[in-house]
Structure formats: C-alpha cells, structure tokens
Backbone as numpy.savetxt, mean C-alpha at the origin, in Angstrom:
# Nx Ny Nz CAx CAy CAz Cx Cy Cz
4.94 -4.46 19.25 5.79 -5.80 19.57 7.16 -5.65 18.89
8.20 -5.52 19.51 9.54 -5.42 18.89 9.79 -6.67 18.07
10.79 -6.73 17.26 10.73 -7.82 16.16 12.32 -8.16 16.40
12.71 -9.51 16.41 13.77 -9.88 16.10 14.05 -10.56 14.87
15.42 -11.11 14.53 15.66 -11.78 13.54 16.44 -12.87 13.97
15.96 -14.04 13.38 16.74 -15.66 13.56 16.85 -16.18 12.10
17.69 -16.69 11.90 17.84 -17.50 10.56 16.83 -18.76 10.49
16.22 -18.99 9.24 15.77 -20.14 9.25 16.80 -21.27 9.78
17.96 -21.55 9.46 18.27 -22.69 9.73 18.42 -22.75 11.52
18.61 -21.48 11.98 18.35 -21.74 13.36 17.09 -22.06 13.98
16.01 -21.56 13.08 14.77 -22.33 13.71 14.54 -23.89 13.40
15.18 -24.23 12.55 15.12 -25.50 12.01 15.62 -26.67 13.29
16.99 -26.23 13.69 17.58 -26.53 14.48 17.39 -26.19 16.21
16.75 -25.34 16.37 16.19 -25.04 17.61 15.08 -24.40 17.62
13.93 -25.05 17.15 12.49 -24.47 17.25 11.97 -23.93 18.50
12.27 -24.83 19.34 11.34 -24.45 21.04 12.10 -22.92 21.44
13.76 -22.58 21.27 13.84 -21.35 21.34 13.75 -20.27 20.72
13.45 -20.46 19.40 12.78 -19.69 18.30 11.30 -19.21 18.69
10.72 -20.33 19.09 9.35 -19.98 19.49 8.96 -19.59 20.74
9.88 -19.66 21.39 9.97 -18.85 23.09 10.34 -17.79 22.82
10.76 -17.11 21.84 10.79 -15.52 21.94 9.52 -14.81 21.76
8.63 -15.61 21.15 7.13 -15.20 20.39 6.39 -14.44 21.99
6.82 -14.91 22.86 6.17 -14.42 24.24 6.42 -12.89 24.23
7.51 -12.29 23.71 8.18 -11.10 23.82 7.95 -10.42 22.68
8.39 -11.25 21.66 9.15 -10.40 20.25 8.11 -10.96 19.34
7.87 -10.48 17.92 8.00 -11.16 16.71 9.18 -11.37 16.28
8.97 -12.70 15.45 10.19 -12.76 14.86 10.43 -13.03 13.21
11.57 -12.61 12.73 11.67 -12.47 11.16 12.42 -13.54 11.14
12.39 -14.71 10.39 13.19 -15.78 9.86 13.94 -15.32 8.49
14.99 -15.06 8.42 16.00 -14.77 7.59 16.08 -16.04 6.63
15.81 -15.97 5.04 16.28 -17.42 4.55 16.90 -16.96 3.49
17.95 -17.90 2.94 18.86 -17.65 1.43 18.16 -18.08 0.48
17.93 -16.91 -0.40 17.51 -17.34 -1.79 15.89 -17.57 -1.71
15.10 -17.09 -0.74 13.74 -17.16 -0.65 13.45 -16.09 0.25
12.05 -15.64 0.17 11.64 -14.60 0.98 11.56 -14.54 2.60
11.94 -13.60 3.23 12.00 -14.04 4.54 10.47 -14.68 5.10
10.53 -15.09 6.48 9.17 -15.44 7.01 9.01 -14.71 7.95
7.50 -14.36 8.36 7.32 -13.97 9.72 6.50 -14.64 11.04
7.16 -14.56 11.85 6.22 -15.54 13.22 6.13 -14.48 13.96
4.73 -14.40 14.37 4.23 -13.75 15.03 2.71 -14.75 16.16
2.56 -14.46 17.32 1.44 -15.03 18.11 -0.01 -14.77 17.29
-1.04 -15.53 17.00 -2.33 -15.23 16.33 -3.03 -14.00 17.24
-2.78 -13.89 18.72 -3.19 -12.82 19.33 -2.89 -11.55 18.87
-1.43 -11.36 18.64 -0.69 -10.29 18.32 -1.24 -9.70 16.92
-1.19 -10.58 16.08 -1.95 -10.53 15.08 -3.22 -9.94 14.82
-4.11 -10.74 15.59 -5.56 -9.97 15.66 -5.67 -8.77 16.33
-4.67 -8.57 17.07 -4.77 -7.16 17.99 -4.27 -6.20 16.98
-3.32 -6.11 16.07 -2.84 -5.53 15.09 -3.99 -5.17 13.94
-4.38 -6.29 13.67 -5.71 -6.07 12.87 -6.58 -5.11 12.90
-7.16 -5.32 14.65 -8.47 -4.51 15.14 -7.72 -3.22 15.23
-6.55 -2.87 15.60 -5.72 -1.40 15.50 -6.04 -0.76 14.37
-5.50 -1.51 13.13 -5.81 -0.95 11.92 -7.39 -0.99 11.84
-8.18 -1.68 11.98 -9.75 -1.41 11.36 -10.09 -0.27 12.35
-9.84 0.07 13.40 -10.02 0.94 14.46 -9.80 2.45 13.66
-8.34 2.44 13.40 -7.88 3.49 12.49 -8.41 3.91 11.49
-8.83 2.81 10.54 -9.43 3.04 9.20 -10.89 3.81 9.49
-11.45 3.07 10.68 -13.06 3.63 10.95 -12.30 5.31 11.21
-11.50 5.83 11.95 -10.89 7.16 12.19 -11.18 7.79 11.03
-10.23 7.12 10.15 -10.04 8.05 8.81 -11.19 8.31 8.18
-12.20 7.32 8.21 -13.68 7.84 7.52 -14.31 8.81 8.22
-14.38 8.77 9.49 -14.88 9.72 10.11 -14.33 11.17 9.84
-13.22 11.09 9.92 -12.51 12.47 9.32 -12.50 12.69 8.34
-12.65 11.96 7.33 -12.52 12.19 6.14 -14.05 12.75 5.64
-15.11 12.09 6.33 -16.59 12.83 6.47 -16.71 14.26 7.08
-16.07 14.39 8.05 -16.19 15.29 8.77 -15.70 16.63 8.46
-14.49 16.34 8.19 -13.36 17.37 7.84 -12.38 17.00 6.82
-13.31 17.33 5.55 -12.23 17.31 4.31 -11.13 17.77 4.12
-10.70 19.02 4.54 -9.73 19.68 4.56 -8.75 19.27 5.63
-9.08 18.52 6.87 -8.15 17.73 7.58 -7.81 16.64 6.96
-8.42 15.83 6.51 -7.82 14.62 5.67 -7.15 15.07 4.60
-7.71 16.06 3.61 -6.42 16.40 2.58 -5.11 16.74 2.74
-5.25 17.52 4.41 -3.92 17.81 5.02 -3.17 16.66 5.05
-3.78 15.68 5.95 -2.85 14.30 6.00 -2.56 13.73 5.16
-3.39 13.65 3.98 -2.96 12.91 2.80 -1.81 13.71 2.05
-1.97 14.85 1.90 -0.35 15.51 1.57 0.53 15.38 2.26
0.54 15.02 3.67 1.90 15.17 4.67 2.02 13.60 4.23
1.28 12.76 4.23 1.67 11.30 4.02 2.36 10.95 2.83
1.87 11.51 1.70 2.05 10.88 0.39 2.18 12.44 -0.52
3.68 13.03 -0.55 3.58 13.94 -1.27 3.58 14.05 -2.61
3.48 13.00 -3.04 3.31 12.74 -4.63 1.94 13.37 -4.73
0.96 13.77 -4.07 -0.48 13.91 -4.56 -0.44 15.26 -5.15
0.64 16.11 -4.74 0.66 17.47 -5.47 0.43 17.24 -6.92
0.94 15.97 -7.65 0.77 16.04 -8.98 -0.82 15.63 -9.73
-1.82 15.10 -8.53 -2.96 14.55 -9.06 -4.03 16.24 -8.79
-4.76 16.15 -9.65 -6.21 17.07 -9.56 -6.38 17.14 -8.28
-7.23 17.83 -7.83 -7.99 18.21 -6.73 -9.02 17.26 -6.25
-9.78 16.70 -7.64 -10.56 15.57 -7.72 -9.86 14.29 -7.46
-8.70 14.30 -8.20 -7.89 12.91 -7.83 -7.51 13.05 -6.81
-7.33 14.21 -6.01 -6.87 13.89 -4.98 -8.03 13.27 -3.82
-9.04 13.97 -3.62 -10.34 13.68 -3.30 -10.52 12.03 -3.60
-10.32 11.62 -4.61 -10.64 10.39 -4.93 -9.58 9.51 -4.28
-8.68 9.75 -4.42 -7.32 8.81 -3.78 -7.93 8.84 -2.17
-8.05 10.05 -1.48 -8.52 9.56 -0.28 -9.52 8.79 0.29
-10.67 8.73 -0.54 -12.05 7.82 -0.46 -11.69 6.64 -0.78
-10.72 6.57 -1.97 -10.14 5.06 -2.25 -9.46 4.44 -1.09
-8.59 5.33 -0.36 -7.71 4.77 0.65 -8.35 4.30 1.93
-9.17 5.30 2.25 -10.14 4.97 3.26 -10.92 3.82 3.42
-11.56 3.74 2.35 -12.49 2.62 2.11 -11.52 1.21 1.52
-10.66 1.00 1.22 -9.92 0.13 0.96 -9.08 -0.45 2.19
-8.61 0.37 3.33 -7.63 0.11 4.59 -9.13 -0.52 5.43
-10.28 0.16 5.30 -11.29 -0.41 6.31 -11.71 -1.85 5.72
-11.77 -2.13 4.46 -12.16 -3.01 3.84 -11.21 -4.20 3.90
-9.90 -3.96 3.78 -8.81 -4.78 4.05 -9.06 -5.29 5.68
-8.78 -4.43 6.17 -8.75 -4.65 7.90 -9.56 -5.46 8.36
-11.01 -5.44 7.47 -12.27 -6.30 7.95 -11.77 -7.81 7.34
-11.07 -8.24 6.61 -10.60 -9.43 5.96 -9.31 -9.63 6.37
-8.57 -8.64 7.12 -7.07 -9.01 7.67 -6.11 -9.29 6.33
-6.35 -8.65 5.35 -5.64 -8.97 4.13 -5.39 -7.34 3.44
-3.99 -7.08 3.76 -3.33 -5.54 3.20 -3.26 -5.52 1.86
-3.04 -6.58 0.95 -2.60 -6.38 -0.18 -3.02 -5.31 -1.33
-4.07 -5.22 -1.00 -4.87 -4.31 -2.04 -4.76 -2.80 -1.21
-4.34 -2.69 -0.31 -3.96 -1.46 -0.01 -2.33 -0.75 -0.75
-1.80 -1.86 -0.71 -0.57 -1.65 -1.29 -0.59 -1.33 -2.83
-1.21 -2.20 -3.54 -1.84 -2.06 -4.67 -2.36 -0.76 -5.05
-3.47 -0.43 -4.16 -4.31 1.10 -4.62 -3.05 2.04 -4.22
-2.30 2.30 -3.22 -1.20 3.01 -3.21 -0.14 3.03 -4.32
0.57 2.19 -4.76 1.07 1.76 -5.89 0.59 2.42 -6.94
-0.48 2.21 -7.56 -1.59 2.60 -8.71 -1.68 4.31 -8.62
-1.93 4.68 -7.68 -2.13 6.27 -7.67 -0.91 6.88 -7.51
0.39 6.26 -7.32 1.67 6.62 -7.25 1.83 7.13 -8.71
1.68 5.54 -9.36 1.99 5.82 -10.62 1.82 6.71 -11.76
0.19 6.95 -11.22 -0.48 7.96 -11.86 0.04 9.53 -11.77
0.38 9.52 -10.40 0.90 10.76 -10.07 2.45 11.08 -11.14
3.12 10.08 -10.99 4.49 10.01 -11.61 4.12 10.52 -13.07
3.16 9.83 -13.87 2.80 10.26 -15.16 2.50 11.33 -15.29
1.57 11.93 -14.09 1.28 13.41 -14.20 2.19 14.47 -14.13
3.04 13.72 -13.32 4.25 14.67 -12.98 4.98 15.45 -14.52
5.14 14.43 -15.38 5.31 14.66 -16.34 4.58 15.04 -17.67
4.80 16.39 -18.16 3.82 16.92 -19.20 3.96 16.24 -20.56
5.01 16.01 -20.93 5.12 15.23 -22.34 4.26 13.89 -22.14
5.00 13.12 -21.26 4.17 11.69 -20.90 2.79 11.91 -20.67
2.21 12.99 -20.14 0.61 12.97 -20.01 0.44 13.29 -21.20
0.85 14.39 -21.87 0.00 14.46 -23.63 0.32 13.26 -24.17
1.43 12.52 -24.30 1.75 11.29 -25.10 0.48 10.21 -24.80
0.31 10.07 -23.44 -0.74 9.06 -23.04 -2.06 9.80 -22.84
-2.63 10.56 -22.74 -3.80 10.83 -23.19 -4.42 11.54 -24.43
-3.39 11.44 -25.61 -3.88 11.84 -26.60 -4.63 10.73 -27.30
-5.89 11.15 -27.99 -6.71 10.01 -28.52 -6.20 9.21 -29.31
-6.46 8.01 -29.28 -6.03 7.06 -30.61 -6.91 7.20 -31.96
-6.47 7.58 -33.01 -7.37 7.65 -34.19 -7.15 6.52 -35.11
-6.93 5.63 -34.78 -7.01 4.40 -35.74 -8.29 3.68 -35.60
-9.04 3.70 -36.40 -10.15 3.26 -36.31 -10.53 2.24 -37.24
-9.70 1.98 -38.37 -9.96 1.35 -39.39 -9.49 -0.46 -39.16
-9.24 -0.71 -37.78 -8.88 -2.36 -37.67 -7.34 -2.40 -37.70
-6.69 -1.17 -38.16 -5.01 -1.49 -38.36 -4.57 -1.50 -36.76
-3.53 -2.28 -36.46 -2.51 -2.28 -35.39 -2.16 -1.02 -34.86
-2.41 -0.69 -33.56 -2.04 0.82 -33.24 -0.47 0.71 -32.70
0.24 1.90 -33.39 1.72 1.65 -33.46 2.22 2.52 -31.95
2.95 1.72 -31.14 3.25 2.13 -29.85 3.85 3.71 -30.17
3.72 4.66 -29.09 4.40 5.82 -29.08 5.92 5.88 -28.98
6.49 6.36 -29.74 8.18 6.40 -29.29 8.29 6.71 -27.94
9.60 6.07 -27.31 10.11 6.55 -25.97 10.37 7.86 -25.67
9.95 8.22 -24.92 10.26 9.64 -24.26 11.48 9.63 -23.49
12.58 10.69 -23.72 13.86 10.31 -23.14 13.78 11.10 -21.98
C-alpha cells in the first residue's frame, strides 16, 4: 500500500478527509517537535503481519534446508557480517530468523531492530583490531579495586 503524508494539524482540522484516504493509502501524520504518527487500517496491518510471518517461516525453512543459500542471502543483505566469524554469521542468521518469526507472531518488531543493531555493533568492534584486542583482553584486577577504563582509541 502506498503511503501519503499529512500534517497533524490537518488531521485535527479535517479528520474525515484524512481518514477517507485510508481506503487507498496509509497515512503518515507529520508533527512538529514530536515523532510522526502512522495511520493504517487494521486489516492492512494484519495483512502485513501475516506476510512477515510467512516470510519468516520461509527463511527458517531455507536456513534449515540450505545453509549455504541462507549464508549468501545474509551476506548480501548485511555486508558487515564479513567481520563476524563463520560461527558468528551462523549464529546471527539463526537469531535473526527466530526473532523475526517470534516478532511476527506477536506483531511487535522492535526486537528485530535491536538484534540487528547489536550484531552490527559487534561487527564494527571486530572490524577494528585494536579495539577488539582492547575489549577482549582479560581484566586482571582481582583484589576488589576499581577497574580503570582503557584509554580512548584514536
């Protein structure tokens, strides 16, 4: 479904006209000094959720039956996985498919974004050998003293 934009003020002044757009479009309500709002018909949202759940099930099946194809798809969609180990890439793919499927089942996708961001942050750390060495060096203070943070990396 296409998305159109309206201002929040326009929605407050002419709600019937804005709501009438929902028959053909989803509507983004732009607000000043506040996050935008998204209006959609419940049926459209349910349809999207069912589609995502179907795609998640397909990903799970592809991952189980053809790990090589899944690896290729993950590498194409997320180029930063290059910095993960082979085990890390496999773990990311498994985490991603499980989280998408679970999120689709409850129609809440914030966890998917959090998962992707977390893995990407890990890849960014692993892409910098100095930072990786610094963060993977064991902490040797065992006598209860405060651990001093490492110096900043330039």
